Coordinates of C-alpha atoms in Angstrom, one line a residue:
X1 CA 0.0 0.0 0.0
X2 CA 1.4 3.7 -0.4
X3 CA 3.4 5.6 1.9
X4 CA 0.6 8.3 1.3
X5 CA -2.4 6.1 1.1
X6 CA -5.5 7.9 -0.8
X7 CA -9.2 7.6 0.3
X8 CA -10.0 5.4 -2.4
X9 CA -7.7 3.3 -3.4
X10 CA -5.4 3.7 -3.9
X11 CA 43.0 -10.8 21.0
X12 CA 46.6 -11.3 24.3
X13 CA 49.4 -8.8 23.2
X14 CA 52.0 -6.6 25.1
X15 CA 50.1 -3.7 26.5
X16 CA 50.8 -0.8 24.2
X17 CA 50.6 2.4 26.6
X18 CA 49.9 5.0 23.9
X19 CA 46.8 2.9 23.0
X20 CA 45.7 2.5 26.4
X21 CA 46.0 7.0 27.3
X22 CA 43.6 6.5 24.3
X23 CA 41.2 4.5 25.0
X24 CA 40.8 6.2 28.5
X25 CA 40.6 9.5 26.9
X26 CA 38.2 8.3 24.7
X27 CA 35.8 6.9 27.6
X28 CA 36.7 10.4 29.0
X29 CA 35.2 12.2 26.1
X30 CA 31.8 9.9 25.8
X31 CA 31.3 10.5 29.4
X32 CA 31.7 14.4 28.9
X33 CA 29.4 14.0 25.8
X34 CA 27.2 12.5 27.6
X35 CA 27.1 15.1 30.2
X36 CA 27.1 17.6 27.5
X37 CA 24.1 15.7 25.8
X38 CA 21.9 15.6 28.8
X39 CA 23.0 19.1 29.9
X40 CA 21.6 20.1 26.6
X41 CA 18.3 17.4 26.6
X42 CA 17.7 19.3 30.6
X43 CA 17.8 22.7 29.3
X44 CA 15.3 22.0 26.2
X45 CA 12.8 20.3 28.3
X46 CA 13.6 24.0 30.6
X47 CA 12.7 26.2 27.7
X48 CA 9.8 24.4 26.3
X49 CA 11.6 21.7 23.8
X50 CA 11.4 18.3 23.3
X51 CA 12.3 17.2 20.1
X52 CA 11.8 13.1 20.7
X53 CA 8.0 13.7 20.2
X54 CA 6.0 14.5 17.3
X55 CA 3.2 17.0 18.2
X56 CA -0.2 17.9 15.9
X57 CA -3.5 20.3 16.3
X58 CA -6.4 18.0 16.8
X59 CA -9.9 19.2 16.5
X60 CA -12.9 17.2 18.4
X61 CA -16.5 18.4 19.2
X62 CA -15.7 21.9 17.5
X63 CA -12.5 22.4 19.8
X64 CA -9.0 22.6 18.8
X65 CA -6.4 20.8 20.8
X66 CA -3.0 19.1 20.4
X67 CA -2.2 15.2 20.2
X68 CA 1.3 13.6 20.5
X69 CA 2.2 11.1 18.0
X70 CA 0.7 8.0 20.2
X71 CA -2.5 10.2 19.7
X72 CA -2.6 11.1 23.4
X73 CA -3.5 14.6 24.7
X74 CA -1.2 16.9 24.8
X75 CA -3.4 20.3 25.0
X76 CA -7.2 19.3 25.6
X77 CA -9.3 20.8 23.1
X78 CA -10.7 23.8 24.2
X79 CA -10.0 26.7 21.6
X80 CA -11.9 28.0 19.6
X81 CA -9.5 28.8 16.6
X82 CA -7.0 25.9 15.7
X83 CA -4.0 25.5 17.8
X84 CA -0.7 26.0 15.1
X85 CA 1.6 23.7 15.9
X86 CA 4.8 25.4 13.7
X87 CA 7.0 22.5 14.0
X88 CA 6.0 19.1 15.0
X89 CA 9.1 18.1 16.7
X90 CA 8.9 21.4 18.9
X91 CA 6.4 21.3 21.8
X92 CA 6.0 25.1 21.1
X93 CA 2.2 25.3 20.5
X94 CA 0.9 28.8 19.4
X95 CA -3.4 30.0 20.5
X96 CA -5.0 32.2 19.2
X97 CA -8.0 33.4 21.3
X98 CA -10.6 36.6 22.2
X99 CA -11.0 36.5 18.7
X100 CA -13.4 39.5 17.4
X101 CA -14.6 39.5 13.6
X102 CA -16.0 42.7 13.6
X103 CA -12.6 44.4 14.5
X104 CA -10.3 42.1 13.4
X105 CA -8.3 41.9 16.7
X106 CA -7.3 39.0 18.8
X107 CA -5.0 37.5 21.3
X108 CA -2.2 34.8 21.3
X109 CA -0.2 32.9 23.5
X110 CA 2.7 30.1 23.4
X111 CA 1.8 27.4 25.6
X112 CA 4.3 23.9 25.6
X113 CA 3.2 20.2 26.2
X114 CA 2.9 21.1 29.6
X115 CA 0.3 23.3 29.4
X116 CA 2.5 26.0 30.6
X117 CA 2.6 29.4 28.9
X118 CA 5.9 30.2 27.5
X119 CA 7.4 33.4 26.1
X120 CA 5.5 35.6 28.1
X121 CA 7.6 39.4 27.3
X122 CA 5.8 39.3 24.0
X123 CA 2.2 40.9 23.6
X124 CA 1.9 38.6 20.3
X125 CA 3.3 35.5 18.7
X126 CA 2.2 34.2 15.6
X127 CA 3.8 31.2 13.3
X128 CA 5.1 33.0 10.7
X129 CA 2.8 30.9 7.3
X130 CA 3.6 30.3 4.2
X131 CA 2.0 29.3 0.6
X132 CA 4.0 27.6 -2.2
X133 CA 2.8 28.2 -6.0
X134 CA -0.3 25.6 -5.3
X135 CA -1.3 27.7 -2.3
X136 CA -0.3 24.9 0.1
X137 CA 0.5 26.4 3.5
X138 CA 3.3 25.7 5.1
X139 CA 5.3 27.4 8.2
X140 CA 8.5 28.8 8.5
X141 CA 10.9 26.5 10.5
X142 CA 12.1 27.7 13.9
X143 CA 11.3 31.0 13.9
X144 CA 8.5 33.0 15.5
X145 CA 7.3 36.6 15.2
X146 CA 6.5 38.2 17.9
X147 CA 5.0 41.6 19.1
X148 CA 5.9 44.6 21.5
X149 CA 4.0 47.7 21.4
X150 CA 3.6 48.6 17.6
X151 CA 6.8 46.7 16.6
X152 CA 7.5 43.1 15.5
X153 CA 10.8 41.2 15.6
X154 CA 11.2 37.6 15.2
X155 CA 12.4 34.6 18.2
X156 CA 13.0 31.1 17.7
X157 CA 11.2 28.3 18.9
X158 CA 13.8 28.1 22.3
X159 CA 12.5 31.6 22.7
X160 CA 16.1 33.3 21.6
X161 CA 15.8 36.3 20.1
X162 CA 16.4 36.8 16.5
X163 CA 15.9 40.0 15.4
X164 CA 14.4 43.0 18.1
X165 CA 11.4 44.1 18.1
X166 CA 11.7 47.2 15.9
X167 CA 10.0 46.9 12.4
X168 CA 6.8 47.5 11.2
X169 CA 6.5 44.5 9.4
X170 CA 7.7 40.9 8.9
X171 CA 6.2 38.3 6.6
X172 CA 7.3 35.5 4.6
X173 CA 8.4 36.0 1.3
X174 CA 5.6 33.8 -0.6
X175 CA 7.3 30.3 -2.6
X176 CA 10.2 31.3 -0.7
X177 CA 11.8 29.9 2.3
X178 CA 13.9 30.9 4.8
X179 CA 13.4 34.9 3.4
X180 CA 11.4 37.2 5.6
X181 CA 10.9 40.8 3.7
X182 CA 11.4 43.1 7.4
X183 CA 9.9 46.8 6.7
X184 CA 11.0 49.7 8.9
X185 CA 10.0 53.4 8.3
X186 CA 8.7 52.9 5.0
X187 CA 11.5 50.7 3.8
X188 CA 12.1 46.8 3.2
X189 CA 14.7 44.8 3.3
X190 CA 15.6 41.0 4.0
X191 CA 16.0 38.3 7.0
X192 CA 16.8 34.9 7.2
X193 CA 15.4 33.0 9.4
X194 CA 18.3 32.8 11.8
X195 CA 17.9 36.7 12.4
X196 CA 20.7 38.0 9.8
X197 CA 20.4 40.9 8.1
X198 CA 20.4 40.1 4.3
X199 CA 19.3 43.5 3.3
X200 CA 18.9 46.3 5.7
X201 CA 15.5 47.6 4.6
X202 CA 16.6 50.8 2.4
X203 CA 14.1 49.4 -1.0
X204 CA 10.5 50.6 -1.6
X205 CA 9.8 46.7 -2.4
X206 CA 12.0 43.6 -2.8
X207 CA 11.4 40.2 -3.9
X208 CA 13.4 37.1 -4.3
X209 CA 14.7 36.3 -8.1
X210 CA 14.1 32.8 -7.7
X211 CA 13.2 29.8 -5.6
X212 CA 15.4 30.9 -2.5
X213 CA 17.4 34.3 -1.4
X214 CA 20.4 33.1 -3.2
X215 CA 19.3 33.6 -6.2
X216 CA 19.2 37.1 -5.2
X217 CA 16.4 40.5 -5.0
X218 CA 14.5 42.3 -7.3
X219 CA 14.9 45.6 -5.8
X220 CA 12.5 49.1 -6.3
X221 CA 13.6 52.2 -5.6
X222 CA 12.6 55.7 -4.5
X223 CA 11.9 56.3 -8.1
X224 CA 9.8 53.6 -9.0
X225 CA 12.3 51.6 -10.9
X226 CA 13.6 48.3 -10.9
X227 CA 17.1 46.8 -10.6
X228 CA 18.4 43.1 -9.3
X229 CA 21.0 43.1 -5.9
X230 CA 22.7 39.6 -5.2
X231 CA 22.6 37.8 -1.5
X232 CA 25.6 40.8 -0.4
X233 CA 22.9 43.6 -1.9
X234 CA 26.1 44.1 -4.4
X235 CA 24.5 45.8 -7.7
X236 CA 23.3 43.1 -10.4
X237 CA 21.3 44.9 -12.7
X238 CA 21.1 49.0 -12.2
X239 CA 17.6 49.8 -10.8
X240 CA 16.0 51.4 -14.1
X241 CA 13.7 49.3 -15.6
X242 CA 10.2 49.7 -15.5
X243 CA 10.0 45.9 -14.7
X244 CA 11.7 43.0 -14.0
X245 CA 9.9 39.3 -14.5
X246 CA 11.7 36.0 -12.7
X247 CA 12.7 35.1 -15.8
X248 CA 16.5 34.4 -15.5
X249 CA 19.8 31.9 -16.2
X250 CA 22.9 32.8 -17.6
X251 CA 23.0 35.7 -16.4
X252 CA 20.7 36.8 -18.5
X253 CA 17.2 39.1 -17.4
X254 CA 14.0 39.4 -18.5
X255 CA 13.0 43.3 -17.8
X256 CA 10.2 45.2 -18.7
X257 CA 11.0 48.5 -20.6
X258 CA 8.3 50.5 -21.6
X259 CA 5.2 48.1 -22.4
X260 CA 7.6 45.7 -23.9
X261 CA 10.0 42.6 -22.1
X262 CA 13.3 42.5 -23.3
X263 CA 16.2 40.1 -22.6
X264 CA 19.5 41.8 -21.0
X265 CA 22.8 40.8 -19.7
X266 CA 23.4 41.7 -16.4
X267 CA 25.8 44.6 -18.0
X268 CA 22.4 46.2 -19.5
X269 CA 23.3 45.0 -22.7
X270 CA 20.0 44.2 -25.0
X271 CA 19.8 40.8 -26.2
X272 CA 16.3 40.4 -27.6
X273 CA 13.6 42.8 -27.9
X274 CA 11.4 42.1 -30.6
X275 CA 9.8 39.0 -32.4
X276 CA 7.6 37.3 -29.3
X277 CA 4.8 38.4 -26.9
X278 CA 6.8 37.3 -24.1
X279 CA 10.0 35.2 -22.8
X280 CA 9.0 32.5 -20.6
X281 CA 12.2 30.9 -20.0
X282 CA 15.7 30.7 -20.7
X283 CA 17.3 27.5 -21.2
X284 CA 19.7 25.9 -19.5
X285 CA 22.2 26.1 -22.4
X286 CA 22.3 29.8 -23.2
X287 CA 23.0 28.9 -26.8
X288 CA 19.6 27.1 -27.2
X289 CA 18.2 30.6 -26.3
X290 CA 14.4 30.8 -25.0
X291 CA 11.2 30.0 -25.1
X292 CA 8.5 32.5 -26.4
X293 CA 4.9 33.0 -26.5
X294 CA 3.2 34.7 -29.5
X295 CA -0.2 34.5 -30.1
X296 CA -0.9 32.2 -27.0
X297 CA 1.7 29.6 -28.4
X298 CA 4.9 28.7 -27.4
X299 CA 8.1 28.2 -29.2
X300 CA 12.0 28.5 -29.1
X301 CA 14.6 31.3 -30.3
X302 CA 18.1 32.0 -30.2
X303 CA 20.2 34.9 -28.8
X304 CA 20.4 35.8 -32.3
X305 CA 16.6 35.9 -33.0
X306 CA 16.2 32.8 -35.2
X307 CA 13.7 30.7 -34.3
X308 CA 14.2 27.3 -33.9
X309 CA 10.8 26.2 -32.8
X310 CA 8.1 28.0 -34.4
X311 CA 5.0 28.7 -31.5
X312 CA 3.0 26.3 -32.1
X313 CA 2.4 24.4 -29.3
X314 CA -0.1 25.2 -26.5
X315 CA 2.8 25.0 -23.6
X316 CA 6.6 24.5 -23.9
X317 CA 8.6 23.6 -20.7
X318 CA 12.2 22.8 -20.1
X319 CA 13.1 18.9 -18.9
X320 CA 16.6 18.7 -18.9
X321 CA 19.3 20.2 -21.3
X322 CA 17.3 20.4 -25.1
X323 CA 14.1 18.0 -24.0
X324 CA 11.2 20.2 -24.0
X325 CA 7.7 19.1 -22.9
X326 CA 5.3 20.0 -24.9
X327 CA 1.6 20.2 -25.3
X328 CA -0.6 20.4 -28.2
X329 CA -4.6 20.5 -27.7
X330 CA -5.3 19.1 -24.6
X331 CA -1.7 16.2 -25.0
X332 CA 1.4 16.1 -23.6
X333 CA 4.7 15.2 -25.9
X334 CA 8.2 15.5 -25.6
X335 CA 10.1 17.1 -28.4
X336 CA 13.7 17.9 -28.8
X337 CA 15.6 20.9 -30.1
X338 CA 14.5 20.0 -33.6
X339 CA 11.6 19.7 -32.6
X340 CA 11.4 16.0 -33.4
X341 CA 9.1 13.8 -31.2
X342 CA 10.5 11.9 -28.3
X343 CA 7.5 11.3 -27.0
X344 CA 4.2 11.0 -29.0
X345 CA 1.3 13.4 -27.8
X346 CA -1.1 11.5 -26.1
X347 CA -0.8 11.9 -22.3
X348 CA -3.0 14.1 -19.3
X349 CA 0.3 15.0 -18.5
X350 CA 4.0 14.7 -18.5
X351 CA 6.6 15.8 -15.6
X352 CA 10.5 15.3 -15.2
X353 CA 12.1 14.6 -12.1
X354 CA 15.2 15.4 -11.9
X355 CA 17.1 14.0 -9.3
X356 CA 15.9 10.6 -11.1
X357 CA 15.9 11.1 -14.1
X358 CA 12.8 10.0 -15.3
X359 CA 9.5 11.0 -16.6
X360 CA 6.2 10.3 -15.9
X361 CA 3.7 10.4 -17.9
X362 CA -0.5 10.2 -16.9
X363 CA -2.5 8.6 -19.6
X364 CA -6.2 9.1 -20.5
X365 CA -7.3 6.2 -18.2
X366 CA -4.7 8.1 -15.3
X367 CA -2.1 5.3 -15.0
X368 CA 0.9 6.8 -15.0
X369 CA 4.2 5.1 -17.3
X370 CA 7.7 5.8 -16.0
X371 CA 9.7 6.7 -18.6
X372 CA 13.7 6.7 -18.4
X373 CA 16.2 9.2 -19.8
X374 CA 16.0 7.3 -23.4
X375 CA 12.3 7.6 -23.5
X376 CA 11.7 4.0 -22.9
X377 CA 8.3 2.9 -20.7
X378 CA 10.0 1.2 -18.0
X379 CA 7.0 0.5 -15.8
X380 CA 3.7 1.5 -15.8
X381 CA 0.9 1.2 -13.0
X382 CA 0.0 4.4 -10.8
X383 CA 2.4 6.5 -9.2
X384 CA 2.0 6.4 -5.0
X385 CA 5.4 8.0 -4.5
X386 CA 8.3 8.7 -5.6
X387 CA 11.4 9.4 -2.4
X388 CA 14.2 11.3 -4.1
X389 CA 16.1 10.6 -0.6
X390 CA 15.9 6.6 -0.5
X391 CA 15.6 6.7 -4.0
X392 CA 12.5 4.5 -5.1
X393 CA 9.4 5.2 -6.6
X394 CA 6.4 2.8 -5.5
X395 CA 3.7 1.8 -8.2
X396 CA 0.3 0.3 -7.7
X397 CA 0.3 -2.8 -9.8
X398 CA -2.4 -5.1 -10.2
X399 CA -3.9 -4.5 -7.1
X400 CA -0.3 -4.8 -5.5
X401 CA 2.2 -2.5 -4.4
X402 CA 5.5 -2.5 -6.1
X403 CA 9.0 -0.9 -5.2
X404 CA 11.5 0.0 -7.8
X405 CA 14.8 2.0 -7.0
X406 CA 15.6 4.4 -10.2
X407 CA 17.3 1.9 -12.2
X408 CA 14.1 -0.1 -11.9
X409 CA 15.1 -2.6 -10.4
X410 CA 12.3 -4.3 -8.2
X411 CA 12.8 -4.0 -4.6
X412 CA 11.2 -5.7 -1.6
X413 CA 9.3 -3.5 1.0
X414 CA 11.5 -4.6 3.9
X415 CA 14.5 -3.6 2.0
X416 CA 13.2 0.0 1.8
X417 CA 11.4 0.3 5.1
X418 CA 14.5 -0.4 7.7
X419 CA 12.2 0.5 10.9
X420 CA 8.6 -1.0 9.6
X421 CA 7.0 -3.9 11.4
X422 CA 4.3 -4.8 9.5
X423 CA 3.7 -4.8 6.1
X424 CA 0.0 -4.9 3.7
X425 CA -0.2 -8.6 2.2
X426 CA -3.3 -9.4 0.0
X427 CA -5.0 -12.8 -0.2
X428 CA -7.8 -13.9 -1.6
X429 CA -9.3 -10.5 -1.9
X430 CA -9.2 -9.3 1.2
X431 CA -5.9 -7.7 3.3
X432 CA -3.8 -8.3 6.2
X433 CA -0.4 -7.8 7.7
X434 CA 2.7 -9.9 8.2
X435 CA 6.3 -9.4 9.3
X436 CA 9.0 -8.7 7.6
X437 CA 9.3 -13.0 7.6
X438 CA 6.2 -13.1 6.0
X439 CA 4.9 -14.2 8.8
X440 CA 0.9 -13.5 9.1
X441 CA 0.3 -11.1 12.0
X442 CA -3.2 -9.7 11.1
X443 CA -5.1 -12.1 9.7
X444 CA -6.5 -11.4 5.5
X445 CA -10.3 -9.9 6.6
X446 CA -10.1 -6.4 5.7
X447 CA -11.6 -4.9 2.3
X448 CA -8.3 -2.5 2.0
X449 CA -5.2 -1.3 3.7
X450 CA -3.0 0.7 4.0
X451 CA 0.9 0.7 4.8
X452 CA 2.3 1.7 8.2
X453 CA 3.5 5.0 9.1
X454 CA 6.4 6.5 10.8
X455 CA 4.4 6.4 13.6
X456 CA 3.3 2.6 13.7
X457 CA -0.1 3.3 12.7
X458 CA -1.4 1.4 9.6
X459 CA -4.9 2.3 8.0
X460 CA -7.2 -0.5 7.3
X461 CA -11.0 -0.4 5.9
X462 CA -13.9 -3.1 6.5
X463 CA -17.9 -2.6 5.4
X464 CA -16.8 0.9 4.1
X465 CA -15.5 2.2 6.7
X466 CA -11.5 2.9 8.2
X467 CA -9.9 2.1 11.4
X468 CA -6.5 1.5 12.7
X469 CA -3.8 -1.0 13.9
X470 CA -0.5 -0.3 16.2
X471 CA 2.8 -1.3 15.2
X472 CA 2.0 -5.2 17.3
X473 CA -1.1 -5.3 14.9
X474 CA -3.6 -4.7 17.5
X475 CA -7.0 -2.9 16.8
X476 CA -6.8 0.8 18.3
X477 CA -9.9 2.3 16.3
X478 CA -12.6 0.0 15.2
X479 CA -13.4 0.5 11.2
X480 CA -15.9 3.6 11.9
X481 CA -15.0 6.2 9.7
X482 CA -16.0 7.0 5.8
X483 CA -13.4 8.4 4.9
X484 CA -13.9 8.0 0.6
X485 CA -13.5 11.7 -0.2
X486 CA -10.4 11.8 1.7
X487 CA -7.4 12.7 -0.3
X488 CA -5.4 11.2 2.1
X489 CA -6.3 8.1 5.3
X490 CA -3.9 8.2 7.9
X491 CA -4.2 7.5 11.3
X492 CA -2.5 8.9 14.6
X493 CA -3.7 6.6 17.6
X494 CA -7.3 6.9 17.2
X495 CA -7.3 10.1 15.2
X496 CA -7.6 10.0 11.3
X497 CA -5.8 13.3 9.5
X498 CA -8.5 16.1 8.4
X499 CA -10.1 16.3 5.5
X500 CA -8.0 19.2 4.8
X501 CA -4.4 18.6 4.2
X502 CA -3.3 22.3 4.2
X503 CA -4.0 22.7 7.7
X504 CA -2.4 19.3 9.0
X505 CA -4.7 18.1 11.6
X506 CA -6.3 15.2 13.0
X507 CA -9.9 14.5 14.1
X508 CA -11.7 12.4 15.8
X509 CA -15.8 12.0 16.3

């Protein structure tokens, strides 16, 4: 079964002296370490951290609470509003309360998994949210901001403070993490999360280039005009254009002069100006040029104007170094430079993953075909997930879950899942769970399944409705919930995760 299970399925020597000094230094060292180690567990449990938990908001009977990862209470629920929890492994939990609609005003307060209020000197703390381009929220990780008087400044989640409480403003810099944009006395500027000053707030608006503050600012000035400033604020590209769009590589700019985008060097120098609607990306060999849109369709074009790809196709994306994907009518292809197919044009979709190397493509009946780097179908089934860090993807085949690492080479589960006890097995229509032995530990009587969590919690269905087992295969929540328009079953203890997966919670009736 998935990792992220869907609703519906889916020796006696002479004594050498030296050695010995070393070995008692050694032992002298662990038992400092260990010292150390405790000295540092003592003083996180002092200021509100424990970090060997896992903690989540839980709603019941219209209350919001908090639930450890054995689904035990942490916080009873008694809020109101929903308890943000901003990093799971921190038993910081922030409430909101005295909430009034008509005015928009409202109170907070840090309590820990004591119940205790923490970080009292502050008149507000609030997790500091986040969207990425699908609008899934997210919050930023181990930073807090806070409140005194009219000014914010930022903490972290031991309570440390990161930056004082002096600006008018700090919010997240949206797509973006670890980028705060900090305004003081009409000006912005940048933070990281770890309280440096990227850049002192001296801009009437900044936003990062790319996909992280590396990638550097687009900056605009008193005057209204736009210019690019790298990580160190050194200048980029001088701060007169009426525009500049996050279009970039090469060092190469895509500004807005006038009505009109044109592509610049970072020295100013003009590139292309004329012959598309718009540049939508530059490829990753600057030779290759860009793609364009005219006319609603998409193409390529060199430096030099010529283009090698007239627009006609409906989107044209980048895969790796000259593979576009392409789309014409409603289809998915892949093409090449010379615009020859790759890849014929008859999926939903097509996406690249790079780390892999593969493609997967979604066909008209939505099983998805794994594709490797020479456009070969090397499986096909649909697509459960896909771990870039223990590098396998995991395909629902014939009403069975398969494991392939990126070669695909078929894996067992076991292999991949070091710390798993149990493991879905189907027989005879129906599901149960044995060991890593293949030994049967829950018996083959339930009408679906699915695999066990970090937690130890495995889903399982019967008459229509979901439950849960523990890691031992015991029954902690009878089969009670319909849970079929759930994007995702999961289960914490006796709590199944919300309906809502942008908010992260669990319920329970």
């Amino acid at each position: 079964m998935p990792r992220s299970n869907k609703g519906r399925r889916y020796e006696e020597p002479k004594l050498n002296i030296k050695k010995v000094i070393a070995v008692i230094l050694a032992i002298v060292v662990l038992i400092m370490s260990i010292f150390v180690i405790k000295g540092i567990i003592d003083k996180s449990k002092e200021e509100g951290r424990i970090t060997s938990k896992s903690y989540f908001s839980a709603y019941k009977d219209n209350k919001w609470g908090v639930i450890d990862e054995a689904g035990n209470y942490v916080i009873d629920p008694a809020y109101a509003e929903m308890i943000v929890v901003p990093n799971s492994k921190n038993d910081v939990f922030i409430c909101t309360y005295d909430v009034d609609y008509a005015t928009g005003t409202y109170k907070t307060k840090a309590l820990n998994s004591k119940n205790e209020e923490i970080f009292t000197n502050y008149e507000q703390i609030e997790a500091i949210q986040n969207m990425d381009k699908n609008n899934n929220a997210w919050y930023e990780e181990n930073v807090l901001r806070v409140k005194k008087g009219e000014k914010y400044g930022t903490i972290n989640l031991d309570g440390t403070e990161l930056l004082p409480c002096e600006y008018d403003e700090i919010i997240a810099q949206p797509e973006v993490k670890n980028s705060l944009k900090i305004s003081k006395e009409g000006k912005v500027g940048i933070s990281d999360n770890e309280g440096k000053i990227i850049i002192q707030p001296q801009y009437q608006d900044i936003q990062d280039l790319g996909k992280d503050n590396k990638d550097g600012f687009i900056v605009k000035n008193e005057n209204g005009k736009f210019g690019i400033v790298d990580f160190s604020n050194n200048q980029i590209l001088e701060a007169k254009y009426d525009g500049i769009t996050k279009v970039h590589g090469n060092d190469l700019y895509a500004v807005i002069q006038g009505k009109n985008q044109i592509l610049v060097k970072k020295d100013g120098t003009e590139v292309l100006s004329k012959g598309y609607d718009e540049i939508t990306e530059i490829l990753k060999n600057a030779e290759n040029g860009v793609i364009y849109k005219s006319k609603n369709k998409y193409g390529v074009m060199k430096q030099t104007g010529e283009k090698t790809i007239e627009a006609t196709y409906d989107d044209l994306k980048e895969a790796k170094t000259g593979i576009l994907i392409a789309k014409k009518g409603d289809k998915y292809g892949i093409v090449d430079l010379e615009n020859s197919t790759k890849v014929e044009f008859k999926y939903l979709s097509i996406t690249y993953n790079e780390k892999a190397d593969l493609y997967i493509a979604q066909d008209e009946e939505y099983n998805d075909e794994i594709l490797n780097s020479e456009f070969q179908v090397k499986q096909t089934g649909i697509l459960t997930d896909l771990n870039e860090e223990k590098g396998y993807i995991e395909l629902r085949q014939n009403d069975e879950y398969k494991y392939y690492n990126f070669r695909f080479e078929e894996k067992k589960e076991a292999d991949i899942f070091a710390t798993t006890t149990l493991f879905v097995s189907k027989k005879d229509g129906k599901y149960g769970f044995v060991d890593k032995d293949g030994k049967v530990v829950v018996d083959y009587k339930y009408d679906d399944a699915g695999n066990q969590n970090i937690y130890g919690y495995s889903a399982v269905k019967k008459d229509g409705k979901w439950g849960a087992i523990n890691a031992k295969g015991e029954l902690v929540q009878e089969p009670t919930y319909n849970l079929d328009d759930y994007l995702k079953v999961d289960f914490v203890g006796r709590w199944h995760l919300g309906k809502d997966l942008n908010m992260n919670y669990y319920n329970q009736l």
